[in-house]
Coordinates of C-alpha atoms and ligand atoms in Angstrom, one line a residue:
X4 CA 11.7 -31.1 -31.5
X5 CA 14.9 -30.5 -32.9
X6 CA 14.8 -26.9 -35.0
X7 CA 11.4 -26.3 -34.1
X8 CA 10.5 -23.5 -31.4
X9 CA 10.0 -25.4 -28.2
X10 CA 6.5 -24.1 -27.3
X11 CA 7.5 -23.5 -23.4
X12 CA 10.1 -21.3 -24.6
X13 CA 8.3 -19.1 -26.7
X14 CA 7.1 -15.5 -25.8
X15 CA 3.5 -14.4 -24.3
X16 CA 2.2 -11.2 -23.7
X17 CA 0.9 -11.1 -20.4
X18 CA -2.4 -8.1 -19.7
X19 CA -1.3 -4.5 -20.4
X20 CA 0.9 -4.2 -17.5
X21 CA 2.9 -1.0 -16.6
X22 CA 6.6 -2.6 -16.5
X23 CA 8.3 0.2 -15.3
X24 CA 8.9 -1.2 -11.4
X25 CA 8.0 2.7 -10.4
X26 CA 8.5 3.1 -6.9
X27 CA 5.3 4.5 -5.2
X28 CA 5.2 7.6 -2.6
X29 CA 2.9 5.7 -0.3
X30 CA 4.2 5.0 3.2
X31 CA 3.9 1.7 5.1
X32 CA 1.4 1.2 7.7
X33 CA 1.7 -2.3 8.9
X34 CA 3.7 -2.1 11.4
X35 CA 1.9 1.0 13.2
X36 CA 0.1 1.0 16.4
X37 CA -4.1 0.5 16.1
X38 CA -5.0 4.0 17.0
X39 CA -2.0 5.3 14.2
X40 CA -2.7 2.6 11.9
X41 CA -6.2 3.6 11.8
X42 CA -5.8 7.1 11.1
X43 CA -3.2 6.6 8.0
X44 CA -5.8 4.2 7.1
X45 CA -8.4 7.5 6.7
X46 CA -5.5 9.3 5.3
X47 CA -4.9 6.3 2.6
X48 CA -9.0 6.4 1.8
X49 CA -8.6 10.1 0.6
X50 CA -5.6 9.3 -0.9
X51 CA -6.9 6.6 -2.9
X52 CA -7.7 8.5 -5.8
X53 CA -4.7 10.0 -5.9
X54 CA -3.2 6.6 -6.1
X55 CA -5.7 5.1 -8.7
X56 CA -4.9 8.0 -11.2
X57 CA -1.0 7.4 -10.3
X58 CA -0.6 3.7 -11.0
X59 CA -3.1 3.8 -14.0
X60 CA -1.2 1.1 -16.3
X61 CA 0.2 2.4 -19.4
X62 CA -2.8 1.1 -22.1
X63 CA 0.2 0.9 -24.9
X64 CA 2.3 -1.6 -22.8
X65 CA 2.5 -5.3 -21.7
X66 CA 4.5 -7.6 -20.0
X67 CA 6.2 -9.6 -22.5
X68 CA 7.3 -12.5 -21.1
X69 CA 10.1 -14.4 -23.0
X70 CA 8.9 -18.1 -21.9
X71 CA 6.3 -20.0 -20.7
X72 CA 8.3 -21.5 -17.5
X73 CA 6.7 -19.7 -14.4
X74 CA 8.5 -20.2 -11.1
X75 CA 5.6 -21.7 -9.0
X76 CA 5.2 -20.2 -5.4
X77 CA 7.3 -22.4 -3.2
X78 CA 7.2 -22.0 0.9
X79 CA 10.8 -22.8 2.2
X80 CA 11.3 -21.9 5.7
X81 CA 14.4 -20.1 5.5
X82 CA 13.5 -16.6 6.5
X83 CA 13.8 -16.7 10.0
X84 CA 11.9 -13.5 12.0
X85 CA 9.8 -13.6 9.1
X86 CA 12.5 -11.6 6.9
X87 CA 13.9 -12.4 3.4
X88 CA 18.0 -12.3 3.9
X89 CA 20.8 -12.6 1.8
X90 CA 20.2 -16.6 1.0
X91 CA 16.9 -15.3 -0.5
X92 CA 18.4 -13.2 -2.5
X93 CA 20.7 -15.8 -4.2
X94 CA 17.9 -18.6 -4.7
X95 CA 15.4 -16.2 -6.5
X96 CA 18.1 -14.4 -9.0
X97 CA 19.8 -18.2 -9.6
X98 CA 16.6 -18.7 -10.7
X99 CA 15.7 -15.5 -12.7
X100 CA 16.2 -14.9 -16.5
X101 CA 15.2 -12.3 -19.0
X102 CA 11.1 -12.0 -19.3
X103 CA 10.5 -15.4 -16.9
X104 CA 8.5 -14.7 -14.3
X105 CA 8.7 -15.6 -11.1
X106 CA 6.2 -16.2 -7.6
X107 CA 7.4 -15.8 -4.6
X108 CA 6.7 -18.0 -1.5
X109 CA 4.0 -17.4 0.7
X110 CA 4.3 -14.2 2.0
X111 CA 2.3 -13.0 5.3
X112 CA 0.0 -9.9 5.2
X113 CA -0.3 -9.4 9.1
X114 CA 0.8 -10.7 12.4
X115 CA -2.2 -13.2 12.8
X116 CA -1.4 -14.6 9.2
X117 CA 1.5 -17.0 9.8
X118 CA 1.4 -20.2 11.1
X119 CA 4.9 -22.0 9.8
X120 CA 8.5 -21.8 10.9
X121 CA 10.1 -18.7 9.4
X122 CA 7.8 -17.7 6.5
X123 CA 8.3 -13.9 4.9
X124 CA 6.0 -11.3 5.6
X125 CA 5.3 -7.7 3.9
X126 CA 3.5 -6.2 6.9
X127 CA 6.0 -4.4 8.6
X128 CA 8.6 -1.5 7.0
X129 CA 11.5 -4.0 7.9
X130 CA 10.1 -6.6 5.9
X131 CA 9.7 -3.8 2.6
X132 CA 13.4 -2.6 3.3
X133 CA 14.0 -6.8 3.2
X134 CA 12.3 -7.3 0.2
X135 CA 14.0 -4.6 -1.4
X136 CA 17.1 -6.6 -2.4
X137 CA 15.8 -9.7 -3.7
X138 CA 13.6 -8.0 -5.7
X139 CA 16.6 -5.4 -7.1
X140 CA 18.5 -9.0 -8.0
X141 CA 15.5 -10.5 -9.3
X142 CA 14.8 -7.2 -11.8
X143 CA 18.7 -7.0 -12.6
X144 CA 18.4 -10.2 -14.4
X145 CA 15.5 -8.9 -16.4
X146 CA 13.0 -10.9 -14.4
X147 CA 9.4 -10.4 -13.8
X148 CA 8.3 -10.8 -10.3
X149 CA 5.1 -10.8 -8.2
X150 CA 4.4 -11.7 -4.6
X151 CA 2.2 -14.7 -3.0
X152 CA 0.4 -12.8 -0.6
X153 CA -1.6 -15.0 2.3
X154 CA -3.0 -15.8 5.4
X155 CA -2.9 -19.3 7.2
X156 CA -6.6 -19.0 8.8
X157 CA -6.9 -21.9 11.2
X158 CA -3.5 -23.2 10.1
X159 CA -1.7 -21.8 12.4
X160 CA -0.7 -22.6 16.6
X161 CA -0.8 -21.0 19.7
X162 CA 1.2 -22.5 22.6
X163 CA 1.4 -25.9 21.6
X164 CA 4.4 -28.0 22.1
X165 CA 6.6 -29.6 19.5
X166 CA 10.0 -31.6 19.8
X167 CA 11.3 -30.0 16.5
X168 CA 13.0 -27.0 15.5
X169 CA 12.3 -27.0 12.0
X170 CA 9.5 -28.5 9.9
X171 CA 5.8 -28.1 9.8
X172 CA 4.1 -26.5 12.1
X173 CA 3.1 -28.6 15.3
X174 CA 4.2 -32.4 15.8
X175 CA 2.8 -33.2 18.8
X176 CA 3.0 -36.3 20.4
X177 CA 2.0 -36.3 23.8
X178 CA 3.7 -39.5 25.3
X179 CA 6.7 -37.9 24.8
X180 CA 6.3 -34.6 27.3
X181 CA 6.6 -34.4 30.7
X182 CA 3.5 -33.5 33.0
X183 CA 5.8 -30.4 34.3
X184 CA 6.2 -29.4 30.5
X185 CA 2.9 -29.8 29.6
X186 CA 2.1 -27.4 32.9
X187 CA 4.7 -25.0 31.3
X188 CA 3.0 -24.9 28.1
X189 CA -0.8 -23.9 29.8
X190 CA 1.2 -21.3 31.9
X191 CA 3.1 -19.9 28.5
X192 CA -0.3 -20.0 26.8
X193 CA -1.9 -18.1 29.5
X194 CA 1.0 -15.2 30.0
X195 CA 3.7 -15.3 27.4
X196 CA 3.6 -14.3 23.3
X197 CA 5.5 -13.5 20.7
X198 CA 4.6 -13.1 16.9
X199 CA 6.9 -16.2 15.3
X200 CA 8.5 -18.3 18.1
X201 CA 9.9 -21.1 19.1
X202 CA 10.0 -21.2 23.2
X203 CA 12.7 -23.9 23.8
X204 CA 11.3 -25.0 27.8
X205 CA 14.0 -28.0 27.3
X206 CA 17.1 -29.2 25.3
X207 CA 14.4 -30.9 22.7
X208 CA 11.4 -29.5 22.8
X209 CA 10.2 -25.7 22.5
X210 CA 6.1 -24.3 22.6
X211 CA 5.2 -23.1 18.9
X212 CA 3.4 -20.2 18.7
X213 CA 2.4 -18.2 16.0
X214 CA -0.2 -15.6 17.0
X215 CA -0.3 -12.4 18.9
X216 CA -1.5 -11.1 21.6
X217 CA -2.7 -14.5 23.1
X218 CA -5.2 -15.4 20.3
X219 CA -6.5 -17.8 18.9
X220 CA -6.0 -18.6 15.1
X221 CA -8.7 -16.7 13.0
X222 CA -11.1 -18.4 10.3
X223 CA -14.2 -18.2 9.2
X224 CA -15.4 -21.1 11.5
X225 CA -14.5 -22.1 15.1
X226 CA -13.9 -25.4 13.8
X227 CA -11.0 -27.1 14.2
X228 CA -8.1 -28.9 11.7
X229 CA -8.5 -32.8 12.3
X230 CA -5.0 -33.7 13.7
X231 CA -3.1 -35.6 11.2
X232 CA -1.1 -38.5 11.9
X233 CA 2.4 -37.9 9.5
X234 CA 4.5 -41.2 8.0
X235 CA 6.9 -40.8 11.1
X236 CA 4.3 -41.4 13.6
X237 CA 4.0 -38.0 15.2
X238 CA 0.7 -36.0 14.6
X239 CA -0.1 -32.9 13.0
X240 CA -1.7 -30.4 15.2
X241 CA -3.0 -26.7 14.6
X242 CA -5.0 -25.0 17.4
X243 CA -8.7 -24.3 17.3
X244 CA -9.9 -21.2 15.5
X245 CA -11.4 -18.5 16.3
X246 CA -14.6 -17.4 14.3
X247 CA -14.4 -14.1 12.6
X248 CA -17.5 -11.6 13.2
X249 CA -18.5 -10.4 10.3
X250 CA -17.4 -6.5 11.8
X251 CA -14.0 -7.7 11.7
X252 CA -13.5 -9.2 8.1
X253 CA -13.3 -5.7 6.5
X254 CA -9.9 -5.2 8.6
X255 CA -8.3 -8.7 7.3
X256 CA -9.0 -7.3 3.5
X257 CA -7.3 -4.2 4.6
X258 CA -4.6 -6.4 5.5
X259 CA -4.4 -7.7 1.8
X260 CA -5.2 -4.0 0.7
X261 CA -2.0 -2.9 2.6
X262 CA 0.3 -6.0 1.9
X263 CA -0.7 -5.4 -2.0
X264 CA 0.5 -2.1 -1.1
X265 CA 4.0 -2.8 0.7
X266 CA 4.9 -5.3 -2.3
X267 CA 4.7 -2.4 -4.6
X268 CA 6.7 0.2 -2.1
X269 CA 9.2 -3.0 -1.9
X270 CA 9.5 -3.4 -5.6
X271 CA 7.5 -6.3 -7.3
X272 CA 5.7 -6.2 -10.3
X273 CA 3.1 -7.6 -9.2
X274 CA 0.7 -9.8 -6.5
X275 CA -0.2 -13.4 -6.6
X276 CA -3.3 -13.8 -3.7
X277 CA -3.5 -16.9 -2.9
X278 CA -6.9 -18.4 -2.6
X279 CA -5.7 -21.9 -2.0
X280 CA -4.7 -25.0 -0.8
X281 CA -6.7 -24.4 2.6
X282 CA -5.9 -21.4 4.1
X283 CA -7.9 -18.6 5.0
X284 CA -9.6 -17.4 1.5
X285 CA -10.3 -21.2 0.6
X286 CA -11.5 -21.8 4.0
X287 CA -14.2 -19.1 3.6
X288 CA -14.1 -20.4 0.0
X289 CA -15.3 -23.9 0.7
X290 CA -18.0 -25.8 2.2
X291 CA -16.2 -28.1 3.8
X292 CA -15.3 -25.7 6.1
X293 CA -17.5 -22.7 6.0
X294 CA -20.7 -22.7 8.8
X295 CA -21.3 -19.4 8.4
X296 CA -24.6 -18.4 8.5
X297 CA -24.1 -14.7 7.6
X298 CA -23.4 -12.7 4.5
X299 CA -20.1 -15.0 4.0
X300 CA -21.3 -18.4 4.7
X301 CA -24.2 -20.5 2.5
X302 CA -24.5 -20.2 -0.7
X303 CA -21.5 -19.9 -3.3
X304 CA -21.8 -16.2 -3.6
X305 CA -21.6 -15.6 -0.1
X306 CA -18.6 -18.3 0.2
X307 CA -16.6 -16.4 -2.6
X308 CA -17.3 -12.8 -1.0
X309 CA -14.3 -12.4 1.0
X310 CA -12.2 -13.8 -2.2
X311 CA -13.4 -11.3 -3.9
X312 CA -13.6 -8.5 -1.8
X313 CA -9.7 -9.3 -0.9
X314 CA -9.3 -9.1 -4.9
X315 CA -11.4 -6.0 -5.1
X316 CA -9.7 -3.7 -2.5
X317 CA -6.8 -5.3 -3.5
X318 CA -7.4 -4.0 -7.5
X319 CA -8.1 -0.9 -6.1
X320 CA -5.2 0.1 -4.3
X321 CA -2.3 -1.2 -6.8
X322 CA -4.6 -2.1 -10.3
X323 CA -5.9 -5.0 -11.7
X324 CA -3.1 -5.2 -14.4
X325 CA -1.2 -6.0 -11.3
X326 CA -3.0 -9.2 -9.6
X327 CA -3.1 -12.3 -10.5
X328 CA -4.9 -15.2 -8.0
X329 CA -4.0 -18.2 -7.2
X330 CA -7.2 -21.1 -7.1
X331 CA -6.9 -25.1 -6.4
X332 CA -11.1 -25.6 -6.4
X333 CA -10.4 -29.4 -6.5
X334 CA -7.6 -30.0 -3.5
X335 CA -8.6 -31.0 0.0
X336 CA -5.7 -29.9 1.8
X337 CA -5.9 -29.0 5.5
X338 CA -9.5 -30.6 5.5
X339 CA -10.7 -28.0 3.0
X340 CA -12.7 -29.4 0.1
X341 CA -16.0 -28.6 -1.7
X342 CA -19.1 -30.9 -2.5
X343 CA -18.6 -28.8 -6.5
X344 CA -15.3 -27.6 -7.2
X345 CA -16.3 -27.2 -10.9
X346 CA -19.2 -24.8 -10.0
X347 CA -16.7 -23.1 -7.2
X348 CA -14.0 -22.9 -10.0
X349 CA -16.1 -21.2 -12.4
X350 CA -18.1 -18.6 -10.5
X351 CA -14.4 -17.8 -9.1
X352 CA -13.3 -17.4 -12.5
X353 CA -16.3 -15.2 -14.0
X354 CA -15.9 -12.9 -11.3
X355 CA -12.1 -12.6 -12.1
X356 CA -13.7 -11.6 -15.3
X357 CA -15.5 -8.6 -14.1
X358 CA -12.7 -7.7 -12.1
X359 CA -10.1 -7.3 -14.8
X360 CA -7.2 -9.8 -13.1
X361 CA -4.1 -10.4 -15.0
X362 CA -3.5 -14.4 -14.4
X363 CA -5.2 -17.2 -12.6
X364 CA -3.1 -19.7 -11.7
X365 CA -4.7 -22.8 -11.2
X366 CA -3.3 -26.4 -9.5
X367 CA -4.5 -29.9 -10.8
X368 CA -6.5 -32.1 -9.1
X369 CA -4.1 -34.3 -6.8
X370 CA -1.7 -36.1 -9.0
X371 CA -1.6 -39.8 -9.0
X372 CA 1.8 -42.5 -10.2
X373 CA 0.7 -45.1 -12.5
X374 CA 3.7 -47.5 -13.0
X375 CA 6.3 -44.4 -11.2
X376 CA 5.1 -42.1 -14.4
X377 CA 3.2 -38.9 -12.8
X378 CA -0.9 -38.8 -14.8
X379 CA -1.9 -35.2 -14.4
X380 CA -5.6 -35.7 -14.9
X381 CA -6.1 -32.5 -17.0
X382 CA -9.0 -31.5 -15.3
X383 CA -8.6 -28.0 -16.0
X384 CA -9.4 -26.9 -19.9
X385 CA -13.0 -25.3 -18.6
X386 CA -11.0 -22.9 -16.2
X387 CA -9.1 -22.0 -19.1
X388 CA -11.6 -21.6 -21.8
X389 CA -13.7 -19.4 -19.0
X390 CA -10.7 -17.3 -17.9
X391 CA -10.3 -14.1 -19.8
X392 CA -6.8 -13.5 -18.9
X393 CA -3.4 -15.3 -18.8
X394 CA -3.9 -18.7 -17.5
X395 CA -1.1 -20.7 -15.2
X396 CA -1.2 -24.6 -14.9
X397 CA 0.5 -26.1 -11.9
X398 CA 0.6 -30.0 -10.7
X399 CA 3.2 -32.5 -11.8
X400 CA 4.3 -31.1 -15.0
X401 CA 7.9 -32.0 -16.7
X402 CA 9.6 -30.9 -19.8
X403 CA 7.2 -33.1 -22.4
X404 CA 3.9 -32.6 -20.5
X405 CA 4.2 -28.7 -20.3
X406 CA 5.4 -28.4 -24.3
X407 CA 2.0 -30.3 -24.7
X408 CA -0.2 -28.2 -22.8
X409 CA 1.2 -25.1 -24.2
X410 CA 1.6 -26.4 -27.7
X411 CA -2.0 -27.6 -27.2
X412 CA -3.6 -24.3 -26.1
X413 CA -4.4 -26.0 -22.8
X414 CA -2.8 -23.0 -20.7
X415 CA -1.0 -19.9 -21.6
X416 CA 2.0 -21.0 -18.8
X417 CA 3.0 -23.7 -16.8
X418 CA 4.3 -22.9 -12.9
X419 CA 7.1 -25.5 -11.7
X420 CA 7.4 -26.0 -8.1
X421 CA 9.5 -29.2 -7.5
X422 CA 12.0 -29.3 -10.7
X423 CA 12.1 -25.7 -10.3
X424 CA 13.0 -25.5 -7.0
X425 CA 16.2 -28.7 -7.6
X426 CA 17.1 -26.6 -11.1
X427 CA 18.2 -23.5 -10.9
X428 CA 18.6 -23.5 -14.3
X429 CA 15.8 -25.1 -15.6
X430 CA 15.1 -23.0 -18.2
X431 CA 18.3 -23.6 -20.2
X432 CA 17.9 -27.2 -19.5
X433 CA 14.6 -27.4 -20.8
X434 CA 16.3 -25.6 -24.0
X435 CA 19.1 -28.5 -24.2
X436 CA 16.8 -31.4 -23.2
X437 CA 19.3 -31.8 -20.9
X438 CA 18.9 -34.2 -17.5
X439 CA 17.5 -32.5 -14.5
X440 CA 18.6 -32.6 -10.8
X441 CA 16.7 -34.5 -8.6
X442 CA 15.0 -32.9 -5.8
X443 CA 15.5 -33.7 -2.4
X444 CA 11.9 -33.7 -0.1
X445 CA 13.9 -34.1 3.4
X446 CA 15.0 -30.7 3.0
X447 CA 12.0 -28.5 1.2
X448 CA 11.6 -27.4 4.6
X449 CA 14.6 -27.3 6.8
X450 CA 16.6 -24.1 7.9
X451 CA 19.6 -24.3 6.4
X452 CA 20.8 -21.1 4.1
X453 CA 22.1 -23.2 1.7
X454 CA 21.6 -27.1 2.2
X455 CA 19.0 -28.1 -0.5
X456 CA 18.3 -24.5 -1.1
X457 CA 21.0 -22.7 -2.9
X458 CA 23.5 -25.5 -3.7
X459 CA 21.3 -27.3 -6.3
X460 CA 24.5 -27.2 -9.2
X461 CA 23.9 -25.2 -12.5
X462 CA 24.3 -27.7 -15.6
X463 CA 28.2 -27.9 -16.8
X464 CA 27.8 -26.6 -20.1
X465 CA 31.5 -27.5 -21.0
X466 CA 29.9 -31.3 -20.9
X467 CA 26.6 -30.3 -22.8
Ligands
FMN108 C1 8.2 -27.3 -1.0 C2 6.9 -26.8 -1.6 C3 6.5 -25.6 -1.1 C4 5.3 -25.0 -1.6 N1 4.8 -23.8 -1.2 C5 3.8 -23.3 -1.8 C6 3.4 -21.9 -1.5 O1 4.0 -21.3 -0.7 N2 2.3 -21.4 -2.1 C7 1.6 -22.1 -3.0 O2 0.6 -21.6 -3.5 N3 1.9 -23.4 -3.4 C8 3.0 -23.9 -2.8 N4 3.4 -25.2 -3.2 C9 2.7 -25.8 -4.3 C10 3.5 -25.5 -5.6 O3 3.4 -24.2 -6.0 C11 3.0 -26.3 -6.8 O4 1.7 -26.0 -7.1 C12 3.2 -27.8 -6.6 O5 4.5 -28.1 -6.1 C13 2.9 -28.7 -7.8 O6 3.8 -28.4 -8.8 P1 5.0 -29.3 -9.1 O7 4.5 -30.7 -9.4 O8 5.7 -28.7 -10.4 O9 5.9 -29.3 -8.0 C14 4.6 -25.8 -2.6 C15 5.1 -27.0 -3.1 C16 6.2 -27.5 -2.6 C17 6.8 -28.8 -3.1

């Protein structure tokens, strides 16, 4: 390699995207009441147009990115009352550089989206005004940034007790908790809310509960999650769903509408929805999950409608040149699968088409260790040859593996989650072929500001 370009670090022009992070005039209605919300909803309608002829990309420009290396979207508990803080701010601009481009975490679009310890959100003006300075530190550095927008679906809790503070979402093991408790916890699920909580009702153990207003979680199915037993012994638990009515789905897209929104007023460049990994677009997605028998249940078309009436409204209000989407046809997270994930994949991905989206990123099937060496099972050329715009490969990719894939014309970019996440700097180190940090798994997840978040070291280029 030595002389030669290294083909992750060489540029890509990415759509015709407007780069000029222009703050739009457009105020914030998520955190409104219904009546309120509803009306600057009517308002927004008329104002549409006004918008669509305002954030018109610029044909004549692009984004040019300045390397292949896309920061994958990486959920990591740290913003507690769903709010991105000042730790936030330091982990995404250690990680930006000039023209790399960057995905946020998970980020909720409403109150009845969340379902994990101290996850972001972009539904409220509090959140914008949070947002505001991660993505100012992010932009200073020249980076490129766009927002994971979601909703957890089913995978999410209501009154259910756990013994943990931290962690995913609800361990539950019920030889552990005291009749009295469990009383306590039917009595709190009967009376007592709040949006992202953790009740403690002892020294050790605390009620999660993640929806409002006494809910249940929302899906496209009343079915429930299959509790989980975890490595440690504990089990997995998320509450029984709700089923959507169908005259209630066109408010959840106006939730992605408005969050697609909010990430613009906040700053971004851009949004990533995600359509993945089990939550509630995949679980409408799927047919694993979805026993619908209406206009979004059966056949594929009716199973991809919400998808892509999230991306539609979604285009609409903020442009196409704007929105990427984020697909994993072949996972079977959170009990979410399909009997043709090829067929899924690539109706997903014609539709894109029509639509005009900027990127699809797209996650291997689940990689497997062969002698401790990761195989990604390259299962994903047909995606790309299909896709019209930039294409994002994600799923056990190092140094060597994503030069080939790009060198290849396999994929356009590669997104790094785990060396990412333990490198700040992993762009100059893929540069130097220099060693890379491990990462540590016990703490993807825990609270701490800085532990395993923001003290992963920078290479000492006095030793390079
Ligand atoms: C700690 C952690 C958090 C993650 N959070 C998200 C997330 O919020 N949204 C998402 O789409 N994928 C998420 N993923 C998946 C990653 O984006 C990525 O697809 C996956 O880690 C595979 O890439 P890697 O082998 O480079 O880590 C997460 C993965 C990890 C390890």
């Amino acid at each position: 390699m030595e002389g030669k370009p290294i083909p992750l670090l060489t540029p890509h022009t990415m759509g015709r995207f407007h780069l000029s992070h222009r703050v739009s005039t457009c105020k914030v209605f998520g955190e409104l009441p219904q009546s309120l919300h509803n009306l600057c909803l009517g308002i927004s309608s008329c104002l549409e147009v006004y918008f669509c002829i305002c954030n018109q990309p610029d044909e004549t420009s692009v984004v040019l990115l300045d390397a292949r290396v896309v920061h994958a979207p990486l959920t990591r508990s740290r913003c507690y009352n769903n709010l991105p803080g000042e730790h936030i701010v330091l982990y995404y601009s250690q990680r930006a550089s000039k023209g790399g481009l960057l995905i946020t975490e998970s980020t909720g679009v409403s109150e009845t989206a969340q379902g994990y310890p101290s996850t972001p959100g972009i539904w409220t003006k509090e959140q914008v005004e949070a947002w505001k300075p991660v993505v100012e530190a992010v932009h200073r550095k020249g980076g490129i940034f766009f927002c994971q927008i979601w909703h957890v679906g089913r995978a999410s809790t209501y009154g259910i007790i756990t013994d943990s503070q931290s962690c995913h979402p609800s361990r539950l093991d019920i030889h552990k908790y005291l009749p009295c408790q469990l009383i306590l916890c039917i009595f709190y699920n009967s009376f007592n809310r709040s949006p992202e909580a953790l009740t403690a009702i002892s020294d050790k153990h605390y009620i999660t509960d993640y929806q409002p207003s006494g809910q249940a979680p929302i899906s496209c199915t009343d079915k429930q999650i299959t509790p989980e037993v975890q490595e440690d012994g504990t089990v997995e638990v998320f509450s029984a769903p709700r089923r959507l009515r169908e005259d209630e789905i066109p408010c959840i897209i106006d939730d992605f509408r408005l969050a697609a929104r909010n990430c613009i007023e906040a700053g971004f460049d851009g949004v990533e929805i995600h359509c993945a990994f089990g939550y509630l677009i995949e679980q409408f997605m799927k047919d694993s999950v979805n026993d619908r028998t209406d206009k979004y249940g059966g056949s594929m078309e009716n199973r991809c409608r919400f998808a892509l009436e999230v991306i539609q409204a979604t285009i609409n209000e903020i442009g196409a040149e704007r929105v990427g989407v984020r697909l994993s046809p072949y996972s079977n997270y959170l009990d979410c699968w399909d009997s043709d994930p090829d067929a899924l994949g690539l109706y997903m991905i014609h539709a894109m088409n029509r639509l005009g989206v900027l990127y699809c990123s797209t996650v291997e099937p689940e990689v497997i260790k062969v002698d401790g060496k990761v195989q990604i099972p390259y299962k994903l050329l047909h995606f790309r040859k299909a896709f019209a715009g930039t294409f994002i490969v994600a799923g056990g990719y190092n140094r060597e593996e994503g030069n080939k894939v790009v060198s290849e014309g396999y994929t356009d970019l590669v997104a790094y989650g785990k060396w990412f996440l333990a490198n700040p700097d992993l762009l100059k180190r893929f540069e130097l072929n220099a060693p890379l940090n491990k990462y540590d798994r016990s703490t993807f997840y825990t609270p701490d500001p800085v532990v395993g978040y923001t003290d992963y070291p920078f290479l000492d280029l006095s030793s390079v």
